[in-house]
Every structure is written in structure tokens, then in C-alpha cells.
CSV table of C-alpha atoms in Angstrom, one decimal:
chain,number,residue,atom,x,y,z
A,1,UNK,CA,64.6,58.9,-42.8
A,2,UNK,CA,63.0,55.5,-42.7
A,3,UNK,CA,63.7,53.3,-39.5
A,4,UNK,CA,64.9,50.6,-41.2
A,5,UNK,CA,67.0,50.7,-44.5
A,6,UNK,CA,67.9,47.6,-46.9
A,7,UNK,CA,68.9,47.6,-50.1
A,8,UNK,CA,66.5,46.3,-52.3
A,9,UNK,CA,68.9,44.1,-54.8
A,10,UNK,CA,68.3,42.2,-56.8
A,11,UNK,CA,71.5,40.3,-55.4
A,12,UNK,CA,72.4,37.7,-57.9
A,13,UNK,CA,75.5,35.3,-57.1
A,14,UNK,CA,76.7,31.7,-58.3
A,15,UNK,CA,75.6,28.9,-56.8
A,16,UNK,CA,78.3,28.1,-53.6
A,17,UNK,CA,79.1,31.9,-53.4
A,18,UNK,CA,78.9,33.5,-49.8
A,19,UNK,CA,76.4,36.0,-49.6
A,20,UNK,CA,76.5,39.1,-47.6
A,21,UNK,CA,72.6,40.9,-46.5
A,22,UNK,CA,72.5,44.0,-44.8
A,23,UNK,CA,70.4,46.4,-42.7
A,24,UNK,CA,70.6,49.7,-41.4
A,25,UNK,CA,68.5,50.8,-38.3
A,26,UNK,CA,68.3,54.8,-36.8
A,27,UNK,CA,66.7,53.5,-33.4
A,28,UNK,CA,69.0,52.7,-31.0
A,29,UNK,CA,66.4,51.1,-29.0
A,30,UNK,CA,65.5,48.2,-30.9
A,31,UNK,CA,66.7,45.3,-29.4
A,32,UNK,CA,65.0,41.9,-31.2
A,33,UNK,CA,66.4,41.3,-34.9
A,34,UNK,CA,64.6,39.0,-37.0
A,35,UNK,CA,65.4,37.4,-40.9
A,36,UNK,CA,62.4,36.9,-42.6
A,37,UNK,CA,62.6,34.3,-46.1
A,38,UNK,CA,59.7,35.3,-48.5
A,39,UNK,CA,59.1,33.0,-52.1
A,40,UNK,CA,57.4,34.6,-54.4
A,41,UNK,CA,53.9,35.0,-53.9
A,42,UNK,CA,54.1,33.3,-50.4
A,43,UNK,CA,54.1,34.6,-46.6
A,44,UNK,CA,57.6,35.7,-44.9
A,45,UNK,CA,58.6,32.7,-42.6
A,46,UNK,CA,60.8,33.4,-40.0
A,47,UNK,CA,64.8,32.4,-40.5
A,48,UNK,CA,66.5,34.1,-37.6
A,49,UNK,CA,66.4,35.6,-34.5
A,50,UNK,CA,69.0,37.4,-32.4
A,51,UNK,CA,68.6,39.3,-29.2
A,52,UNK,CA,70.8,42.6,-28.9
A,53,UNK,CA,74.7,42.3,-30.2
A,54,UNK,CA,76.6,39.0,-31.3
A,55,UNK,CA,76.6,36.4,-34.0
A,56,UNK,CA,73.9,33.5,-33.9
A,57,UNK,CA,74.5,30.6,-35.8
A,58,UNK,CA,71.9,28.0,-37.8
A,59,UNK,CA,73.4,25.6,-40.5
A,60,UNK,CA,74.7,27.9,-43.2
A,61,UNK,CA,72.9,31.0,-42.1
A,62,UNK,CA,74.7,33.2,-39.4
A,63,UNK,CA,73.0,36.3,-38.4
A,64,UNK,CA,75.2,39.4,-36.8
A,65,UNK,CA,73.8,42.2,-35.0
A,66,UNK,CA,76.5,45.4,-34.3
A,67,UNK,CA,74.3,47.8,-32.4
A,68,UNK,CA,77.0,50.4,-32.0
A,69,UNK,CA,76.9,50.9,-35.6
A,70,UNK,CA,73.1,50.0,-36.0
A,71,UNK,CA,74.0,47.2,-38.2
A,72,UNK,CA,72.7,43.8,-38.4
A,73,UNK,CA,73.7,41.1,-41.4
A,74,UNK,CA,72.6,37.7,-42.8
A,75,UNK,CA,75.1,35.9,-44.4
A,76,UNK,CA,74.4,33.2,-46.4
A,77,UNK,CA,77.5,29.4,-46.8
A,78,UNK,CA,77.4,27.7,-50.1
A,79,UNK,CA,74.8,29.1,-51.2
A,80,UNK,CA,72.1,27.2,-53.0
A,81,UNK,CA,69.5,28.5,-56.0
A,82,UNK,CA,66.8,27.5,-53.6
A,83,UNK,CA,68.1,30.0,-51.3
A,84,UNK,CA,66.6,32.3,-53.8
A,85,UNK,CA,64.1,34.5,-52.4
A,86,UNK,CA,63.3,38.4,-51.1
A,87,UNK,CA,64.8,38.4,-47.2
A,88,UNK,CA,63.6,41.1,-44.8
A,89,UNK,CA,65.3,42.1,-41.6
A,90,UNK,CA,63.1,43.2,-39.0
A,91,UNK,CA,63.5,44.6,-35.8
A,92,UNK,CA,61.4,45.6,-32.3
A,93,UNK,CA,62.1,47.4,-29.3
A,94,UNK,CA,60.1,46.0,-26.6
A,95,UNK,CA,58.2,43.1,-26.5
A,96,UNK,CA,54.3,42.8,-25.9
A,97,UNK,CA,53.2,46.4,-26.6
A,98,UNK,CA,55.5,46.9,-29.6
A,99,UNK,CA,55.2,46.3,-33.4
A,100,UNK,CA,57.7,44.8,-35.9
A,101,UNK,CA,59.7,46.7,-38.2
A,102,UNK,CA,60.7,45.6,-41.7
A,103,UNK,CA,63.1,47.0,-43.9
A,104,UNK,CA,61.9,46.8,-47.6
A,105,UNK,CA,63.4,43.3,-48.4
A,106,UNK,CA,66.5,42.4,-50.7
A,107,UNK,CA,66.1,40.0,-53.6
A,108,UNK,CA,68.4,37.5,-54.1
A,109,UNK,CA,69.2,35.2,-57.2
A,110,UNK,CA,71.4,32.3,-57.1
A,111,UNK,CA,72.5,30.8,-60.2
A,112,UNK,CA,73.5,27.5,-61.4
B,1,UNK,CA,50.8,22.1,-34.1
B,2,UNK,CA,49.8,25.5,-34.6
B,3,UNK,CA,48.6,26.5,-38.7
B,4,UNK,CA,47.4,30.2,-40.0
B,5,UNK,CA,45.0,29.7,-43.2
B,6,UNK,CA,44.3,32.7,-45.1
B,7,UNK,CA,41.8,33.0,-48.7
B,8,UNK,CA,41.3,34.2,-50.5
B,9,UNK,CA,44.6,33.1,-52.3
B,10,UNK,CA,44.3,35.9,-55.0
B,11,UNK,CA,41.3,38.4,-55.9
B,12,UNK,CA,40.6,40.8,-58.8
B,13,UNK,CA,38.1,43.4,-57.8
B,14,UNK,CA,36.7,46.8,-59.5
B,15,UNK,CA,37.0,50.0,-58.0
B,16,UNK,CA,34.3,50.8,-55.9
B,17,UNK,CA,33.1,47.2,-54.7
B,18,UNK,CA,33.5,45.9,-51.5
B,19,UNK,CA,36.3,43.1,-49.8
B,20,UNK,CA,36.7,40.6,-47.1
B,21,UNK,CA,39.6,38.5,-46.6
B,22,UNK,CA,39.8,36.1,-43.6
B,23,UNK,CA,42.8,34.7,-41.9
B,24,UNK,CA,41.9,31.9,-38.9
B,25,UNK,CA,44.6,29.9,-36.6
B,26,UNK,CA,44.1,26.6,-35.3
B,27,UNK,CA,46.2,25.0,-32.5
B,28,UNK,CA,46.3,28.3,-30.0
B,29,UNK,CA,44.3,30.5,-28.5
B,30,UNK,CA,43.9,34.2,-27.6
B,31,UNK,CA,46.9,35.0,-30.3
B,32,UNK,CA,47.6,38.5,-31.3
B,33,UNK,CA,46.7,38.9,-34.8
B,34,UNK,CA,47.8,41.2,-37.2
B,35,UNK,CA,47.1,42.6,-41.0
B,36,UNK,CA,50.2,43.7,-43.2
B,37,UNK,CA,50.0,44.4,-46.8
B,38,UNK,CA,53.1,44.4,-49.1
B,39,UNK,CA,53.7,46.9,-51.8
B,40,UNK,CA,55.9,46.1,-54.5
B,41,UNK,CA,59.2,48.4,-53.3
B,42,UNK,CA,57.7,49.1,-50.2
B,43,UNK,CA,58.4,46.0,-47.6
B,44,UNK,CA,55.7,44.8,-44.8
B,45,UNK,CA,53.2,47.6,-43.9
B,46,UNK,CA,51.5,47.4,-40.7
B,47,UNK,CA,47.5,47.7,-40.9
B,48,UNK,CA,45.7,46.5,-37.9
B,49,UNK,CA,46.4,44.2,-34.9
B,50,UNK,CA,44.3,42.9,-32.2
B,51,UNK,CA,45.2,41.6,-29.0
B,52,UNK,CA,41.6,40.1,-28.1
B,53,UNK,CA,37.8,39.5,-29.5
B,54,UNK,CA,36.8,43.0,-30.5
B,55,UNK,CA,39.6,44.5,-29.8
B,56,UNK,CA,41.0,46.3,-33.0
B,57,UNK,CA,44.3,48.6,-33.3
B,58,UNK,CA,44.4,51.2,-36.6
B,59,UNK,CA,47.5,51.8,-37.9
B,60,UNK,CA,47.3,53.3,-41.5
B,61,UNK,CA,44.2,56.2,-42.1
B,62,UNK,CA,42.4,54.4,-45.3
B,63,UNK,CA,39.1,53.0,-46.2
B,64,UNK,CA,40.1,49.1,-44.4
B,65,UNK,CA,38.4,48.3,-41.3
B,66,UNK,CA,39.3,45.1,-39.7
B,67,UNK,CA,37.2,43.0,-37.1
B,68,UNK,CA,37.6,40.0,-34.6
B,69,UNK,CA,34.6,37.9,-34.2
B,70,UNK,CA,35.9,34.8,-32.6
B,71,UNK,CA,39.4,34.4,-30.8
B,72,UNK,CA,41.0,32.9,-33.7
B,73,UNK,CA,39.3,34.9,-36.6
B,74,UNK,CA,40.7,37.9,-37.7
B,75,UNK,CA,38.6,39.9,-41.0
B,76,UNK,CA,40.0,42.8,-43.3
B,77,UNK,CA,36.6,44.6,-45.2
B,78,UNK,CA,36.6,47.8,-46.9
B,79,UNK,CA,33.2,48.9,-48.3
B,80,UNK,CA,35.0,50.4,-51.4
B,81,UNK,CA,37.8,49.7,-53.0
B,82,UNK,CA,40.5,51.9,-54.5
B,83,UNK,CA,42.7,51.4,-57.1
B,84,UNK,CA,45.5,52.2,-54.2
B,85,UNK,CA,43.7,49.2,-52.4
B,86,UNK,CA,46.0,46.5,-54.6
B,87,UNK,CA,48.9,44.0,-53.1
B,88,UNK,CA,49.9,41.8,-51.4
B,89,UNK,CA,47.8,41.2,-47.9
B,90,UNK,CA,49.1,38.9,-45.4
B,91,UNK,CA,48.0,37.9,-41.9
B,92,UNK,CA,50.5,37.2,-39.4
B,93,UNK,CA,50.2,35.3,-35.4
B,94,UNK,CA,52.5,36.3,-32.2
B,95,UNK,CA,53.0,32.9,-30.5
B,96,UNK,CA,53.1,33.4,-27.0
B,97,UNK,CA,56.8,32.8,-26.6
B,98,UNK,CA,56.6,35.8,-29.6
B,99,UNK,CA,55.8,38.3,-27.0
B,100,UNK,CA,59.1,38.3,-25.6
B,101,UNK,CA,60.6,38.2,-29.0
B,102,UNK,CA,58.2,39.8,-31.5
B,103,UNK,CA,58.6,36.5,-33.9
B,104,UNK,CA,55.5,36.8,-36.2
B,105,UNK,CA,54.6,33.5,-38.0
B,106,UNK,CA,52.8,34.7,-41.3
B,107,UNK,CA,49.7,33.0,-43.8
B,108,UNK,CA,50.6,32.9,-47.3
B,109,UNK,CA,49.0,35.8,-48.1
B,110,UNK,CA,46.2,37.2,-50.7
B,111,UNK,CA,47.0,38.9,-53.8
B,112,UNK,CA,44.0,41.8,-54.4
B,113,UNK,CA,44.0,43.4,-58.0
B,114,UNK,CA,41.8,46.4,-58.3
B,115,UNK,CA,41.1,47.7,-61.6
């Protein structure tokens, strides 16, 4: 079983649409959840960051961690076709002698 | 403001000949510094990381050796390249605010071909 599981997509919705992303974690002792943005051929850059449970908030983008059901989720407002692009979750457990996670990415398409 | 540059942007090698990418950050110093590639299905897989000049952390078993001459220099070589060698190679910079967090800021990586 992989530590980190996300559905690869593609995920394609209509421009506006509320999108829903997902990841599944088996470690109960990660406790730093990140949302990496990747364009094609360019680096991730990093689009949120939540520490342990709760909802976090940035423009459209609101990021949700559940760790009783190992469970964190991006979700996307109005969404826009330059929100296309792969997103990867990732996740650590403790800082400074820990490395970052990533689940595989999901792709996601949004259409005129 | 702190910048990671990475090149080559892409490269097409044979099997069997040898690589070097470089990744340098500007605007910090004594970063932690790490090599991922990316695999096409396969997300963000760890490589190497170094916390300090010379100081070099193996994750993955394979024919890539990394090295840190200078603080802010980070070098992935392999003598011989195979076919399984090919993806997507990025370099990636813990802040120090990161190492409470783990936030990795990321180059824009170097697309290796090997035929």
C-alpha cells in the first residue's frame, strides 16, 4: 500500500464549476499537508499549507485536512481554465529530519 | 528575494553516456537541497538531499550520484545512463521557515530523454 493515494484524473470540469481533489494517507503520523500546482513541463509551486485537522482558506482555494479519516481535500471556487494543471498533495511527519511525501498528482482540465 | 535555477531545461542522451544537471539558489544560504525526479504515473520521487557542503543523503539504489560543492550548488551525475534514467528531474530548496513545515520551493525542472 502506497503512503499516499490520489487519483490520477484527468478531472475535467466547465469553467465556474467547484472542484473537489482528494488524498488518502495510511500514516497517522503525518501532520504538515501541502498542495502543490505543477504546469506542464514546469516545477510544482507550492499552493497550500495546513497544519494537522481544519479548513484553511486562500482566495478560491480552501484546503481541508480530516485526520481521523486520513483525508485531506483541495477544493477549487469558480474555477478558471488557468486553474488547469496536475495538483499534488503532499504530506510530512516531523519537520527538520523528515522528507515530503507526494501522492501521484491529479490532472485537471477546465473548459471554456 | 530567494530564486532556484536549474539547466539544463531539457536533454536527450544515449544510453551509456554520462549526465550532469546543476540546480543553484541565490538569496539564502546553507539551504537543504534536494533531487526528485518525476515519472509519468508515478508522482515526485525522492533521490538525494543534502543538508550541508558534502554532505549527501541516497535515497533510491541506481547509477545517480549527487554532490555539493559550494553551499548553494547542488549536482546530479551518473557515469552511464539507462534507458530507465528518463524524466522529469527537478531540484527543490527547504526555506528555513520550511523546516518547521517541510514547504519545498521547486526549479522548473530538466526533461532527460535517453534513447
Amino acid at each position: 500500500q502506497k503512503e499516499v493515494e490520489q487519483d490520477p484524473g484527468p478531472l475535467s470540469v466547465p469553467e465556474g464549476a467547484i472542484v473537489s481533489l482528494n488524498c488518502t494517507y495510511s500514516n497517522s503520523a503525518f501532520q504538515y499537508f501541502m498542495w502543490y500546482r505543477q504546469y506542464s513541463r514546469k516545477g510544482p509551486e507550492l499552493l497550500m499549507y495546513t497544519y494537522s485537522s481544519g479548513n484553511k482558506e486562500d482566495g478560491r482555494f480552501t484546503a481541508q485536512v480530516d485526520k481521523s479519516s486520513k483525508y485531506i481535500s483541495l477544493f477549487i471556487r469558480d474555477s478558471q481554465p488557468s486553474d488547469s494543471a496536475t495538483y499534488l498533495c503532499a504530506m510530512i511527519r516531523s519537520y527538520n529530519t523528515d522528507k515530503l511525501i507526494f501522492g501521484t498528482g491529479t490532472r485537471l482540465q477546465v473548459f471554456p | 528575494s530567494q530564486t532556484i535555477h536549474q539547466w539544463p531545461a531539457t536533454l536527450v542522451q544515449p544510453v551509456g553516456s554520462p549526465l550532469s544537471l546543476e540546480c543553484t539558489v541565490e538569496g539564502t544560504s546553507n539551504p537543504n537541497l534536494y533531487w526528485y525526479r518525476q515519472a509519468a504515473g508515478r508522482g515526485l520521487q525522492l533521490l538525494f538531499y543534502s543538508v550541508g557542503i558534502g554532505q549527501i543523503s541516497s535515497e533510491v539504489p541506481q547509477n545517480l550520484s549527487a554532490s555539493r560543492p559550494q553551499d548553494r550548488q547542488f549536482i546530479l551525475s551518473s557515469k552511464k545512463l539507462l534507458l530507465s534514467d528518463s524524466g522529469f528531474y527537478l531540484c527543490a530548496w527547504l526555506p528555513r521557515r520550511g523546516l518547521n513545515t517541510g514547504e519545498l520551493f521547486f526549479g522548473e525542472g530538466s526533461r532527460l530523454t535517453v534513447l
